[in-house]
Each structure stands twice: as structure tokens, then as C-alpha cells.
Tab-separated table of C-alpha atoms in Angstrom:
chain	number	residue	atom	x	y	z
A	154	UNK	CA	0.049	-0.043	-0.145
A	155	UNK	CA	1.558	3.285	-1.016
A	156	UNK	CA	0.372	6.693	0.786
A	157	UNK	CA	1.043	10.016	-0.592
A	158	UNK	CA	1.971	12.960	1.239
A	159	UNK	CA	-0.432	15.924	0.553
A	160	UNK	CA	0.360	19.437	1.205
A	161	UNK	CA	-1.218	20.924	4.058
A	162	UNK	CA	-3.884	23.585	3.826
A	163	UNK	CA	-1.455	26.437	5.282
A	164	UNK	CA	1.044	25.556	2.648
A	165	UNK	CA	-1.587	25.443	-0.039
A	166	UNK	CA	-3.157	28.964	1.122
A	167	UNK	CA	0.760	30.426	1.111
A	168	UNK	CA	1.762	29.051	-2.291
A	169	UNK	CA	-1.682	30.535	-3.735
A	170	UNK	CA	-1.201	33.689	-2.156
A	171	UNK	CA	2.177	34.121	-4.204
A	172	UNK	CA	1.089	33.709	-7.213
A	173	UNK	CA	0.878	36.957	-9.322
A	174	UNK	CA	-2.344	36.981	-10.397
A	175	UNK	CA	-1.998	40.736	-12.381
A	176	UNK	CA	-0.278	38.404	-15.310
A	177	UNK	CA	-3.035	35.749	-15.439
A	178	UNK	CA	-5.127	35.241	-18.081
A	179	UNK	CA	-9.308	35.016	-17.536
A	180	UNK	CA	-9.435	31.164	-17.517
A	181	UNK	CA	-6.087	30.879	-15.157
A	182	UNK	CA	-7.801	33.159	-12.881
A	183	UNK	CA	-10.835	30.912	-13.156
A	184	UNK	CA	-9.084	28.054	-11.836
A	185	UNK	CA	-6.988	30.149	-9.155
A	186	UNK	CA	-10.370	31.100	-7.679
A	187	UNK	CA	-11.558	27.509	-7.601
A	188	UNK	CA	-8.317	26.474	-5.942
A	189	UNK	CA	-8.397	29.423	-3.503
A	190	UNK	CA	-11.879	28.710	-2.893
A	191	UNK	CA	-10.876	25.304	-2.134
A	192	UNK	CA	-8.111	25.882	0.036
A	193	UNK	CA	-10.496	28.140	2.323
A	194	UNK	CA	-12.806	25.403	2.698
A	195	UNK	CA	-9.922	22.785	3.905
A	196	UNK	CA	-8.539	25.556	6.480
A	197	UNK	CA	-12.501	26.218	7.596
A	198	UNK	CA	-12.439	22.665	8.250
A	199	UNK	CA	-9.253	22.247	10.220
A	200	UNK	CA	-10.051	25.240	12.485
A	201	UNK	CA	-13.524	23.781	12.921
A	202	UNK	CA	-12.798	20.232	13.772
A	203	UNK	CA	-12.830	18.882	17.116
A	204	UNK	CA	-9.462	17.634	17.142
A	205	UNK	CA	-6.912	19.210	19.601
A	206	UNK	CA	-4.534	21.574	18.265
A	207	UNK	CA	-2.445	23.946	19.548
A	208	UNK	CA	-2.847	27.631	20.145
A	209	UNK	CA	-0.547	29.032	17.864
A	210	UNK	CA	-1.460	26.518	14.967
A	211	UNK	CA	-5.116	27.664	15.452
A	212	UNK	CA	-4.196	31.116	15.255
A	213	UNK	CA	-2.095	30.751	12.400
A	214	UNK	CA	-4.989	28.752	10.417
A	215	UNK	CA	-7.539	31.640	11.105
A	216	UNK	CA	-5.097	34.203	9.887
A	217	UNK	CA	-3.940	32.273	6.585
A	218	UNK	CA	-8.062	32.208	5.755
A	219	UNK	CA	-8.384	36.056	6.270
A	220	UNK	CA	-5.815	36.771	4.192
A	221	UNK	CA	-6.544	33.955	1.476
A	222	UNK	CA	-10.228	35.302	1.723
A	223	UNK	CA	-8.905	39.054	1.285
A	224	UNK	CA	-6.738	37.888	-1.835
A	225	UNK	CA	-10.123	36.366	-3.296
A	226	UNK	CA	-11.469	39.337	-3.215
A	227	UNK	CA	-8.929	40.751	-5.503
A	228	UNK	CA	-8.683	37.670	-7.635
A	229	UNK	CA	-12.687	38.305	-8.162
A	230	UNK	CA	-12.195	41.811	-8.928
A	231	UNK	CA	-9.381	40.715	-11.709
A	232	UNK	CA	-12.023	38.674	-13.073
A	233	UNK	CA	-14.789	41.064	-13.121
A	234	UNK	CA	-12.044	43.581	-14.731
A	235	UNK	CA	-11.276	40.947	-17.550
A	236	UNK	CA	-14.841	40.088	-18.120
A	237	UNK	CA	-15.694	43.897	-18.466
A	238	UNK	CA	-12.879	44.217	-21.040
A	239	UNK	CA	-13.388	41.168	-23.165
A	240	UNK	CA	-17.105	42.598	-23.484
A	241	UNK	CA	-16.010	46.039	-24.302
A	242	UNK	CA	-13.495	44.816	-26.934
A	243	UNK	CA	-16.367	42.675	-28.307
A	244	UNK	CA	-18.870	45.328	-28.541
A	245	UNK	CA	-16.311	47.755	-30.245
A	246	UNK	CA	-15.343	45.016	-32.753
A	247	UNK	CA	-19.123	44.415	-33.822
A	248	UNK	CA	-20.135	45.933	-36.871
A	249	UNK	CA	-23.054	48.044	-35.104
A	250	UNK	CA	-20.717	49.711	-32.929
A	251	UNK	CA	-18.363	50.807	-35.956
A	252	UNK	CA	-21.221	52.717	-37.478
A	253	UNK	CA	-22.176	54.176	-34.136
A	254	UNK	CA	-18.397	55.570	-33.757
A	255	UNK	CA	-18.703	56.722	-37.176
A	256	UNK	CA	-21.729	58.478	-36.662
A	257	UNK	CA	-20.037	60.234	-33.585
A	258	UNK	CA	-17.425	61.388	-35.634
A	259	UNK	CA	-19.046	62.703	-38.347
A	260	UNK	CA	-21.611	64.744	-36.081
A	261	UNK	CA	-18.292	66.175	-34.396
A	262	UNK	CA	-16.970	67.792	-37.512
């Protein structure tokens, strides 16, 4: 029987917060957001588990869960900004918006 070692939620949280999310594409941001939410869930499971844990470990888990929640807010902002930028780009590339821009420019002359 083989057993594999899995990283702790605290280690996952630290690694996720180190990712430079400003350089990620929309698909990568979506995957990152899923990983962040999953890790927050694991941290909450650890915090709320009835097993004995030291005060320092509990405090660190709570601190990491809060930091990861704040990180998730930044991820969501970037997802919404990239989605809006993509929608604006598609709208500006559509045929109707090209005519609207020409009409605006011709009335300004």
C-alpha cells in the first residue's frame, strides 16, 4: 500500500497568495479562484474540527483563512475587470458599434 503526502492547507494558502495574479489570463484566474475557495474550505474544516490543536496552529490557520479571503476579493475584482474588458472589446469590434463610432465622429465635424 502506497501513501502519498499531500500539502497542508496552510502550505497551499501560502503558495496561492504568492502567485502574481495580475499576469493571469481569465481562464487561469478562474482556476486560481477555484483553488483559493477549496483551500479556504480546507482551512475552515481544520479550524472547526474537534481535534486538539495548539493555540499557535489555530491562530495561524485563522490568519491564513482571513488573508486568503482578502486575496479572493482581489481575484474576483480581476475576473470582473477582465470580463468587462473582453465584453467591451467584443462590443467595439461588432459591426453596429463601428457605425455608431462613425456617426459620432461625423456629427462632431
